[in-house]
Coordinates of C-alpha atoms and ligand atoms in Angstrom, one line a residue:
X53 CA -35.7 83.0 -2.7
X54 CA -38.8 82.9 -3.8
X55 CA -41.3 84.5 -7.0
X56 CA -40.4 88.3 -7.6
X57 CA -43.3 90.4 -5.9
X58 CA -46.2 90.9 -8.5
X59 CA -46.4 94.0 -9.9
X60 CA -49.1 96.0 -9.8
X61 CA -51.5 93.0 -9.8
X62 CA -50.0 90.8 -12.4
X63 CA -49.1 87.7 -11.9
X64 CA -45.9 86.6 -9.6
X65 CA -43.0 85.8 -11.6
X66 CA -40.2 83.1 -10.7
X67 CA -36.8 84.0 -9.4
X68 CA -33.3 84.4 -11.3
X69 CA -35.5 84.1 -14.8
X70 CA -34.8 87.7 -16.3
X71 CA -38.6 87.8 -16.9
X72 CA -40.5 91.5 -16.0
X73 CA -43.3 93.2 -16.5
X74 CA -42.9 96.3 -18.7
X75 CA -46.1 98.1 -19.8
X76 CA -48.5 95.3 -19.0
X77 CA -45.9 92.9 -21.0
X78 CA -44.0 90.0 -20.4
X79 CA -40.9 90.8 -21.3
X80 CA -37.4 88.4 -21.0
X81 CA -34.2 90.4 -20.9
X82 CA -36.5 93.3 -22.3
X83 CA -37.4 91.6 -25.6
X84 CA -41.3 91.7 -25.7
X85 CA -42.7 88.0 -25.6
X86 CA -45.8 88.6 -28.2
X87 CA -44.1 90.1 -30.1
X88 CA -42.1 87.5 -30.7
X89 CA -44.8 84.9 -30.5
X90 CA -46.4 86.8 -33.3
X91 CA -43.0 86.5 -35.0
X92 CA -42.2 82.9 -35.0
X93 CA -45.5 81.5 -34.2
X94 CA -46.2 78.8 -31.6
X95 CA -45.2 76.9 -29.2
X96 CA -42.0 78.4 -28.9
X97 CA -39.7 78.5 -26.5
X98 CA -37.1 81.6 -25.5
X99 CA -34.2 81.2 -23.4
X100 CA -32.3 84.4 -21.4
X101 CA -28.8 83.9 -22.0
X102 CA -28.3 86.0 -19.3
X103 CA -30.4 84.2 -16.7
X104 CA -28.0 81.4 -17.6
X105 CA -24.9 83.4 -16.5
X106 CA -26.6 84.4 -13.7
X107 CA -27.3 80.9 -12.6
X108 CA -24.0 79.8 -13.2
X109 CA -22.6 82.7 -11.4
X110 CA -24.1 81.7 -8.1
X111 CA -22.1 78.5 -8.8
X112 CA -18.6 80.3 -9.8
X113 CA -19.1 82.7 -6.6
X114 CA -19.9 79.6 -4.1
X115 CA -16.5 77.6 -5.3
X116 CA -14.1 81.1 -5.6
X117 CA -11.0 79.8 -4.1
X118 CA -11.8 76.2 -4.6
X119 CA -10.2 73.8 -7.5
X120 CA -14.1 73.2 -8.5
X121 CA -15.0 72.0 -12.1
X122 CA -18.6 72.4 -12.9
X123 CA -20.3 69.4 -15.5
X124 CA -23.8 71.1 -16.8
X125 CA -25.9 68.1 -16.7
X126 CA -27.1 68.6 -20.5
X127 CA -30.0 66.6 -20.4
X128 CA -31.5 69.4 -19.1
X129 CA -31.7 71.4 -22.0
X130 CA -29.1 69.8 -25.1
X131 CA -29.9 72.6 -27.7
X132 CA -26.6 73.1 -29.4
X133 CA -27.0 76.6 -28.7
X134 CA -27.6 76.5 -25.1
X135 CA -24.4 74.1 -24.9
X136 CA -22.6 76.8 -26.2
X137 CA -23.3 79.4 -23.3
X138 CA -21.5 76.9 -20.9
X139 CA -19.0 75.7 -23.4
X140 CA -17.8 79.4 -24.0
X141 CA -17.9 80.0 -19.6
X142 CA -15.8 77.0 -19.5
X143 CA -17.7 74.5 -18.2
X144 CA -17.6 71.2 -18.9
X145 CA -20.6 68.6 -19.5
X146 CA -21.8 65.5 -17.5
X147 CA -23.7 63.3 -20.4
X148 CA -25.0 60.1 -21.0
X149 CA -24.9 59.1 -24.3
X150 CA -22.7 59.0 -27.4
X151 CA -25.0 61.2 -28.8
X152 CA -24.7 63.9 -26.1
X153 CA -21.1 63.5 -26.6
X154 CA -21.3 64.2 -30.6
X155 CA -23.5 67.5 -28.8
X156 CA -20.3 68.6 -27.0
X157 CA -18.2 68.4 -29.9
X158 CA -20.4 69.9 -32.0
X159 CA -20.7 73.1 -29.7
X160 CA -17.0 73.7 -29.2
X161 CA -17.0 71.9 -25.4
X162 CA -13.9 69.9 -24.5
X163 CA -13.7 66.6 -24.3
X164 CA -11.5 66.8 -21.3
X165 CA -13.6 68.4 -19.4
X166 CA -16.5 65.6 -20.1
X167 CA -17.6 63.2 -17.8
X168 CA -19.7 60.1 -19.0
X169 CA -22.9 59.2 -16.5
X170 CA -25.4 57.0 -17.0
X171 CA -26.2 52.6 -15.9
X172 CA -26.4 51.4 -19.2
X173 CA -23.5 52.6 -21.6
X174 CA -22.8 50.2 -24.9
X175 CA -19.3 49.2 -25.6
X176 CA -19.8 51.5 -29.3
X177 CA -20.2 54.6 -26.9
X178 CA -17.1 54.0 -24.5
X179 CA -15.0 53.6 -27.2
X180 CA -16.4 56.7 -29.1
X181 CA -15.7 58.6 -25.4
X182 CA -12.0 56.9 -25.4
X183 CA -11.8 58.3 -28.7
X184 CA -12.8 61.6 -27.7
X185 CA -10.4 61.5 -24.6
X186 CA -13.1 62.5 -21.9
X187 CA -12.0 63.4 -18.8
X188 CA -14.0 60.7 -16.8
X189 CA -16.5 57.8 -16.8
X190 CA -18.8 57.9 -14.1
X191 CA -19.4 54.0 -13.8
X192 CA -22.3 52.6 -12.0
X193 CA -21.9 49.0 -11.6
X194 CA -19.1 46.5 -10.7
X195 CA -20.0 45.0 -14.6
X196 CA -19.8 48.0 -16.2
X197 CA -16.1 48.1 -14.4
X198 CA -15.2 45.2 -16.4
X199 CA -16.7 46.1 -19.5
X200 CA -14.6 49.3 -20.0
X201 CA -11.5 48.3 -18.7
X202 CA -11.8 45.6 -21.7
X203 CA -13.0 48.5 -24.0
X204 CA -10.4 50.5 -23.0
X205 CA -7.6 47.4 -23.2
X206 CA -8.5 47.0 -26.6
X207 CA -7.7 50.7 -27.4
X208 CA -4.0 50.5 -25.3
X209 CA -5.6 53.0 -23.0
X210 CA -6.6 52.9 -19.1
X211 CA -10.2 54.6 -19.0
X212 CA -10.1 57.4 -16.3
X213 CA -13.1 56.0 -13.8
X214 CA -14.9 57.7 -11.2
X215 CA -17.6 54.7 -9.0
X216 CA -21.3 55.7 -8.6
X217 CA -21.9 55.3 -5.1
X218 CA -25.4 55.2 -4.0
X219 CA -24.9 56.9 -0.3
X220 CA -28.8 56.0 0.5
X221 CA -30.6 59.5 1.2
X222 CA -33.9 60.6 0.7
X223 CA -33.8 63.6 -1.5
X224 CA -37.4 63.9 -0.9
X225 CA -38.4 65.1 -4.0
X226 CA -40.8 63.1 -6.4
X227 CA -40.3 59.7 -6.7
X228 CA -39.5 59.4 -10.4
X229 CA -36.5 62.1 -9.7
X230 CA -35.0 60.3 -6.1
X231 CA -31.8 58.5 -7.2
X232 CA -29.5 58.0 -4.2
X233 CA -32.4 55.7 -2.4
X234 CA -31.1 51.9 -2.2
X235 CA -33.8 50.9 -4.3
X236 CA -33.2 52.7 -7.4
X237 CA -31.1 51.1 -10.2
X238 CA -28.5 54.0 -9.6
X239 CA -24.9 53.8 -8.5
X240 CA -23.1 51.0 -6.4
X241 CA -24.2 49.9 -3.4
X242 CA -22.7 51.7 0.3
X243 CA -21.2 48.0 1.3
X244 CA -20.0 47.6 -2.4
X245 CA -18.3 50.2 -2.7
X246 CA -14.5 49.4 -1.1
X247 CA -14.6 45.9 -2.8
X248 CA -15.6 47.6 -6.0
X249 CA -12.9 50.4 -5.6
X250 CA -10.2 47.2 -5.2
X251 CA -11.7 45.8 -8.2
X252 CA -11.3 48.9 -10.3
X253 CA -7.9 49.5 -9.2
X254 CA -7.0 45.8 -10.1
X255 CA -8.4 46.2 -13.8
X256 CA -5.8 46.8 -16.4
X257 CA -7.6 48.8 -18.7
X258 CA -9.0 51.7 -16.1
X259 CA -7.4 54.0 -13.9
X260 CA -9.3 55.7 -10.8
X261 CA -9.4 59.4 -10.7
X262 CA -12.7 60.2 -8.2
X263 CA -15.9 59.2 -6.5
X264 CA -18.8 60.2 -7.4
X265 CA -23.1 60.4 -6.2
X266 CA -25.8 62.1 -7.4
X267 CA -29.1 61.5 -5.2
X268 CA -31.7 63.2 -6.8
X269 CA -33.6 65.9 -8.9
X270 CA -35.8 69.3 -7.5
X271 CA -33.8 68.9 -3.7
X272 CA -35.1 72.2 -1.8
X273 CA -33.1 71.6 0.9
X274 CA -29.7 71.4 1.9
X275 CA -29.7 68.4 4.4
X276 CA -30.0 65.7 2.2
X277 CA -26.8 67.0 0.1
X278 CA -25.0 67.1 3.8
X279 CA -26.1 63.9 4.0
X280 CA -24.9 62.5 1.1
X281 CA -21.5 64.5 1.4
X282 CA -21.0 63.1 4.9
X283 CA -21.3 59.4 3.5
X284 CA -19.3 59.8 0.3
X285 CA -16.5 61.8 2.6
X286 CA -16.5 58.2 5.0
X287 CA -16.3 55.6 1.6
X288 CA -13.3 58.2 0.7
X289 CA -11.9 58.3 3.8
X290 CA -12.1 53.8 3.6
X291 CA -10.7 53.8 0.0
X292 CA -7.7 55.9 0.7
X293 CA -7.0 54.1 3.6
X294 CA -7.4 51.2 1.7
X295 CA -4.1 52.5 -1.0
X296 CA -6.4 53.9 -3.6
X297 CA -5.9 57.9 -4.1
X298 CA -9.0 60.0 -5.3
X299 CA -8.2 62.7 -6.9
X300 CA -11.6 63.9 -7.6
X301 CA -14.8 64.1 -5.6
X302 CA -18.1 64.4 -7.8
X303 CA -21.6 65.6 -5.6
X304 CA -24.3 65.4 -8.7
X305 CA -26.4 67.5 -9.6
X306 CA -29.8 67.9 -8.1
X307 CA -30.8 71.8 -6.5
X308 CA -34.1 72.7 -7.4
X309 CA -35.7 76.1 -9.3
X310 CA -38.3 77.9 -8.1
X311 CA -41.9 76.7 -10.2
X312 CA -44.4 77.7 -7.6
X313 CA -43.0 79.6 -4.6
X314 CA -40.5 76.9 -4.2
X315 CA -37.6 78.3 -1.8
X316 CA -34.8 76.1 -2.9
X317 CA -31.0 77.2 -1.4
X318 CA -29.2 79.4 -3.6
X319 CA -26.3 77.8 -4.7
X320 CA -23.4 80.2 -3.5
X321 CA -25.6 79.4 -0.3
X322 CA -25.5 75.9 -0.4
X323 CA -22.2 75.4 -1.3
X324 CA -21.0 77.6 1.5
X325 CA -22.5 75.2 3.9
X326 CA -21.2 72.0 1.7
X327 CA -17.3 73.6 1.7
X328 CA -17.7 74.4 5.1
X329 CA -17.9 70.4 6.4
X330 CA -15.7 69.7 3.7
X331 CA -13.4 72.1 5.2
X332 CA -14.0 70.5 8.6
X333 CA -13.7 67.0 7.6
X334 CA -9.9 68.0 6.1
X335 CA -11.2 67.9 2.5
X336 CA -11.2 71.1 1.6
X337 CA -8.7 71.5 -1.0
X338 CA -9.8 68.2 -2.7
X339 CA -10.6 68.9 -6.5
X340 CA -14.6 69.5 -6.7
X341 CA -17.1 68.4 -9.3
X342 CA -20.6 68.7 -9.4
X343 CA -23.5 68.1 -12.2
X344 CA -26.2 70.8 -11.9
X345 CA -28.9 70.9 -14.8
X346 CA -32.0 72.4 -14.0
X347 CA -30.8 75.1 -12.0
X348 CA -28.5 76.2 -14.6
X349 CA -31.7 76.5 -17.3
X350 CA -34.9 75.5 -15.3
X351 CA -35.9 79.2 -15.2
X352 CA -34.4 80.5 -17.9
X353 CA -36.9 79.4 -20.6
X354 CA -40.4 79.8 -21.6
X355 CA -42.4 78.3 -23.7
X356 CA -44.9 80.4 -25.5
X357 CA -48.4 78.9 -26.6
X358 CA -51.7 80.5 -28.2
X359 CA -54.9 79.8 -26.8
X360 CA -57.0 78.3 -29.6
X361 CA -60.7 77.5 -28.3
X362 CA -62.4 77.8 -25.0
X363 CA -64.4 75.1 -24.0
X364 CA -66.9 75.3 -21.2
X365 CA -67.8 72.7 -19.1
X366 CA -70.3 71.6 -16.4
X367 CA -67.5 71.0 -13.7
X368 CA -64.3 72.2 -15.6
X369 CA -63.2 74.7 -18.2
X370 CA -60.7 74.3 -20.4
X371 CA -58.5 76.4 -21.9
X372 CA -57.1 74.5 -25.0
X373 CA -53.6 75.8 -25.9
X374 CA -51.3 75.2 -29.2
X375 CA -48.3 73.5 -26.8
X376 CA -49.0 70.2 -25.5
X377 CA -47.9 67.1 -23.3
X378 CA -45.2 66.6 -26.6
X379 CA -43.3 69.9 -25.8
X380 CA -44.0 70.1 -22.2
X381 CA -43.8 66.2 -21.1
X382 CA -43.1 67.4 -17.3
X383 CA -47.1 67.6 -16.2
X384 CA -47.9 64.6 -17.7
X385 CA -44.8 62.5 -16.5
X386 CA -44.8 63.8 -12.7
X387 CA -47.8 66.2 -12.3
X388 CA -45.5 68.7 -12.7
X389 CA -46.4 72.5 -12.1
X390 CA -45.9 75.6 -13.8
X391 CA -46.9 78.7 -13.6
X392 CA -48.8 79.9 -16.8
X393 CA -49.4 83.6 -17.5
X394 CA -50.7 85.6 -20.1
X395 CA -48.6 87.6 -22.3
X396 CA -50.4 90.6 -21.9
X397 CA -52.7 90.2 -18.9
X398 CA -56.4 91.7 -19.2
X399 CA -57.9 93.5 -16.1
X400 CA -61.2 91.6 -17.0
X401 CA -62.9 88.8 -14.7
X402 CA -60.8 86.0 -14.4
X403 CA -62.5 82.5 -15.4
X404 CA -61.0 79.0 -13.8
X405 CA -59.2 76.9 -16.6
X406 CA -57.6 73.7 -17.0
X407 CA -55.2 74.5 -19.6
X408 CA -54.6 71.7 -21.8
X409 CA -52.9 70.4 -25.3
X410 CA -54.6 69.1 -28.8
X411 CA -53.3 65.6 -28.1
X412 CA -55.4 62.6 -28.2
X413 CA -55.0 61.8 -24.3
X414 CA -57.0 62.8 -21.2
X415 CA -53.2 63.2 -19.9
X416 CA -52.4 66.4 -22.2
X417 CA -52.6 68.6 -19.7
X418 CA -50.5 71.6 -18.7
X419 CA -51.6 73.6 -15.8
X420 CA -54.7 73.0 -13.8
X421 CA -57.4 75.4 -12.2
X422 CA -55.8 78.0 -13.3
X423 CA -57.6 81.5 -13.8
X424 CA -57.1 84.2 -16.1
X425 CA -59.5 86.2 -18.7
X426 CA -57.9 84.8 -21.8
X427 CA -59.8 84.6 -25.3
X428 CA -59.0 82.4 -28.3
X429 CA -55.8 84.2 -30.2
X430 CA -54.5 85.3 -26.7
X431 CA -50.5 84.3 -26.1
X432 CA -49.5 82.8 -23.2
X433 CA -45.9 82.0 -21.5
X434 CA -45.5 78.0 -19.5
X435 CA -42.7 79.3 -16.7
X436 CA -39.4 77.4 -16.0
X437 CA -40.0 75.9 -19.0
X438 CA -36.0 75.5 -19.9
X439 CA -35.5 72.6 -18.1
X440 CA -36.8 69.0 -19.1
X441 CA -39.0 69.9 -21.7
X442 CA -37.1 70.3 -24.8
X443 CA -34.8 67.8 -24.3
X444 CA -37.8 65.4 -23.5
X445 CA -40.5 66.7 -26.3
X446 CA -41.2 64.3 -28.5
X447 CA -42.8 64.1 -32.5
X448 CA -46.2 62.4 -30.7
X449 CA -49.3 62.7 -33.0
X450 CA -47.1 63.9 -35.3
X451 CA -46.4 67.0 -34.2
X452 CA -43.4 68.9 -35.4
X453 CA -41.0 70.1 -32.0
X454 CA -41.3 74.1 -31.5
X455 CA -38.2 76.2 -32.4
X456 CA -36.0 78.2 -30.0
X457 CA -35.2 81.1 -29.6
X458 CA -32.0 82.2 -27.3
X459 CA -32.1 86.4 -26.0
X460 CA -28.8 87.7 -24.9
X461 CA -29.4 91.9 -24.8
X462 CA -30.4 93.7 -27.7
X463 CA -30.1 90.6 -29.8
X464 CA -32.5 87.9 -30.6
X465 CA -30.9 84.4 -32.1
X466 CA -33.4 81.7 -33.6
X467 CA -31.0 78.4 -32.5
X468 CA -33.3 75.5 -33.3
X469 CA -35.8 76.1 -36.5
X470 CA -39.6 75.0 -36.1
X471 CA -39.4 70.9 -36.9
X472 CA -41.0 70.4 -40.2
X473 CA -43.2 67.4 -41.4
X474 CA -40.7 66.3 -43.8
X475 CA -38.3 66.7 -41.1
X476 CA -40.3 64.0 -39.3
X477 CA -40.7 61.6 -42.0
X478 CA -37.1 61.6 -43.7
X479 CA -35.8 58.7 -42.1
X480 CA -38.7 56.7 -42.9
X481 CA -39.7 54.2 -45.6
X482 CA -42.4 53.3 -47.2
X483 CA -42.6 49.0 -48.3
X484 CA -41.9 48.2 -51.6
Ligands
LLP753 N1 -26.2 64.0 -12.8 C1 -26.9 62.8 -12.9 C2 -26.1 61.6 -12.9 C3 -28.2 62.8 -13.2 O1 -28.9 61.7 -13.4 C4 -28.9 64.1 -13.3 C5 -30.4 64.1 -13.6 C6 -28.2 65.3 -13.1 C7 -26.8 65.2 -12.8 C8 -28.8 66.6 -13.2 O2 -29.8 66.8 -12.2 P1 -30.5 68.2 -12.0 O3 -29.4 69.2 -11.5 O4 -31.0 68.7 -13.3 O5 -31.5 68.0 -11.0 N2 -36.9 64.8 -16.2 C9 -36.9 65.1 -14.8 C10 -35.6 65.2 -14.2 C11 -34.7 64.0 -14.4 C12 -33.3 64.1 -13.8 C13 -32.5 63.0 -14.2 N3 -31.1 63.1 -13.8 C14 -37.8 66.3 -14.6 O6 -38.3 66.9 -15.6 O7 -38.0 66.8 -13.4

């Protein structure tokens, strides 16, 4: 599945991203980008509710049939109301901190359908998820094991556990982004994994529902996930044997979007592979969960910048933008790529940019060798920009974060205002 054919010359747009060209326009779900630039100002990013659905619906139409429960992985994208398109097509939410929790509730998600990720959760934020009555903790070490079921003791309650298992596969994706490879801090060890099961089923204050792995961000491919499944279906196989019923099984998250021509599986696609040695292995009718984040939003946003000077150079240009490595982190933190087109493309001669960010850092950059005929005062749109970025912009030479917009049809809803300065300096204090 890859980019939508250019039309007429302009530039190739990703899949499954509600993003056209209408009269020389970008438009998303037929609201007219600039315009809306113009509007609200930039950066800014705009979401396609329906982009979202569309997403998810390749999920829903892989699992018909299946007792399948499907976690968005919120650090994706945590915008309360982006939260609130999943909440409202009943899906729950894998997260990894109290505060993501607190996100949940806020957006009308249920609890029950919550499960708790992450190596490093603090005894405050188990109890708050007790409190909440989440429907699982996904627990990554045999330590962490001990900690809730004393958490949970306290409370009279039994903490409903699934165990990380690290099944060893190379995603082969970008380093930073691999998580089911022996060497990362994630999930418990393939040898572990029985003796931790016995543990867990020994504690007092826990109670094991599933089993759980998640190896990896971007994955193009579908081996890796047969991999993984292949491993996680042999521990499950050991652990029942052993006396202890799982009730759930948990793949992750994982599939990659299409940023530059990537072809990753479609997910119906995927998953009919995935069920289909499930089926075979006599696991079939198992209850399913799975974590997907970026391919729920990845293409679904935008983030719109202005150009504001053009500065020639003896080996480069660049094409200095209003949006920088503080709303888009991804091109700094893994060389990322985007694509970046124009709003309204000229027909002029294109000139060879590196399109970068007012931040103090030879690192603010967002695209590279890139050509258009842009001026100063021309819009531009950063593609599958609704993954990754928002939830990781930061304040960074005190720059406010941009607001967001969310499309769905005819109407147009501002979710998250433009971060003021005061916003930025209200929880500090000067000395006496
Ligand atoms: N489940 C767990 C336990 C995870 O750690 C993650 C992502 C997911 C699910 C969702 O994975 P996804 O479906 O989105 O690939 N900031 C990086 C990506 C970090 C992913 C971290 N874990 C980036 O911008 O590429």
């Amino acid at each position: 599945m890859s980019g939508a054919a250019p039309t007429q010359g302009l530039p190739a747009l990703p899949a499954l991203s509600q993003l056209d060209w209408q009269d020389g326009q970008l438009h998303l779900e037929g609201a007219a980008l600039d315009a809306l630039a113009q509007q609200h100002g930039t950066p800014l990013f705009v979401y396609s509710k329906a982009a979202m659905l569309q997403a998810l619906a390749a999920y829903q139409r892989g699992f018909a049939g299946r007792n399948a429960q499907i976690c968005y992985a919120m650090k994706a994208n945590s915008s309360l109301g982006v939260l609130q398109v999943f909440a409202r097509a009943g899906c729950g939410f894998d997260i990894v901190s109290g505060g993501e929790l607190a996100r949940v509730l806020a957006a009308g998600g249920d609890a029950a359908k919550v499960i708790f990720s992450g190596v490093g959760k603090t005894r405050a934020e188990m109890a708050q998820a007790l409190d909440a009555g989440i429907g699982c903790f996904n627990v990554e070490s045999e330590a962490e094991l001990e900690v809730l079921s004393a958490v949970a003791q306290a409370k009279g309650q039994r903490a409903p556990v699934s165990i990380r298992v690290n099944p060893n596969v190379d995603p082969k994706t970008h380093p930073y982004i691999s998580t089911g490879l022996k060497d990362n801090k994630f999930g418990v060890a393939h040898e572990r994994t029985l003796a931790t099961y016995r543990r867990a089923a020994a504690l007092p204050g826990l109670r094991v529902v599933g089993i759980d792995c998640h190896i990896g961000s971007q994955i193009t491919e579908p081996t890796p996930y047969l991999d993984a499944m292949d491993r996680v279906l042999d521990l499950v196989d050991q652990i029942e044997a052993a006396g202890i019923p799982i009730d759930h099984i948990d793949f992750g998250g994982g599939l990659g979007i299409d940023y530059n021509g990537d072809t990753p599986p479609a997910a119906d696609a995927l998953w009919a592979q995935l069920l289909a040695r499930l089926d075979a292995r006599g696991y079939g009718q198992r209850k399913l969960m799975i974590e997907p984040g970026r391919s729920l939003v990845g293409n679904a946003g935008v983030c719109l910048t202005e150009v504001l000077v053009l500065k020639p150079g003896e080996h480069k240009n660049f094409c200095i933008v209003d949006a920088a490595m503080n709303d888009l982190p991804r091109p700094a933190m893994y060389e990322a790529f985007h694509r970046i087109v124009p709003l309204v493309p000229k027909a002029g001669a294109a000139t060879r940019y590196d399109v970068v960010g007012p931040i103090c850092e030879s690192g603010d950059w967002i695209g590279r060798d890139r050509d258009f005929d842009v001026a100063p005062g021309d819009r531009l749109a950063v593609l599958s920009a609704g993954a990754y970025c928002m939830s990781m912009a930061s304040n960074y030479n005190t720059r406010g974060r941009p607001p967001e917009l969310l499309v769905d049809g005819q109407k147009v809803m501002l979710i998250r205002e433009r971060e003021t300065v005061a916003d930025q300096l209200r929880n500090e204090r000067l000395q006496p």
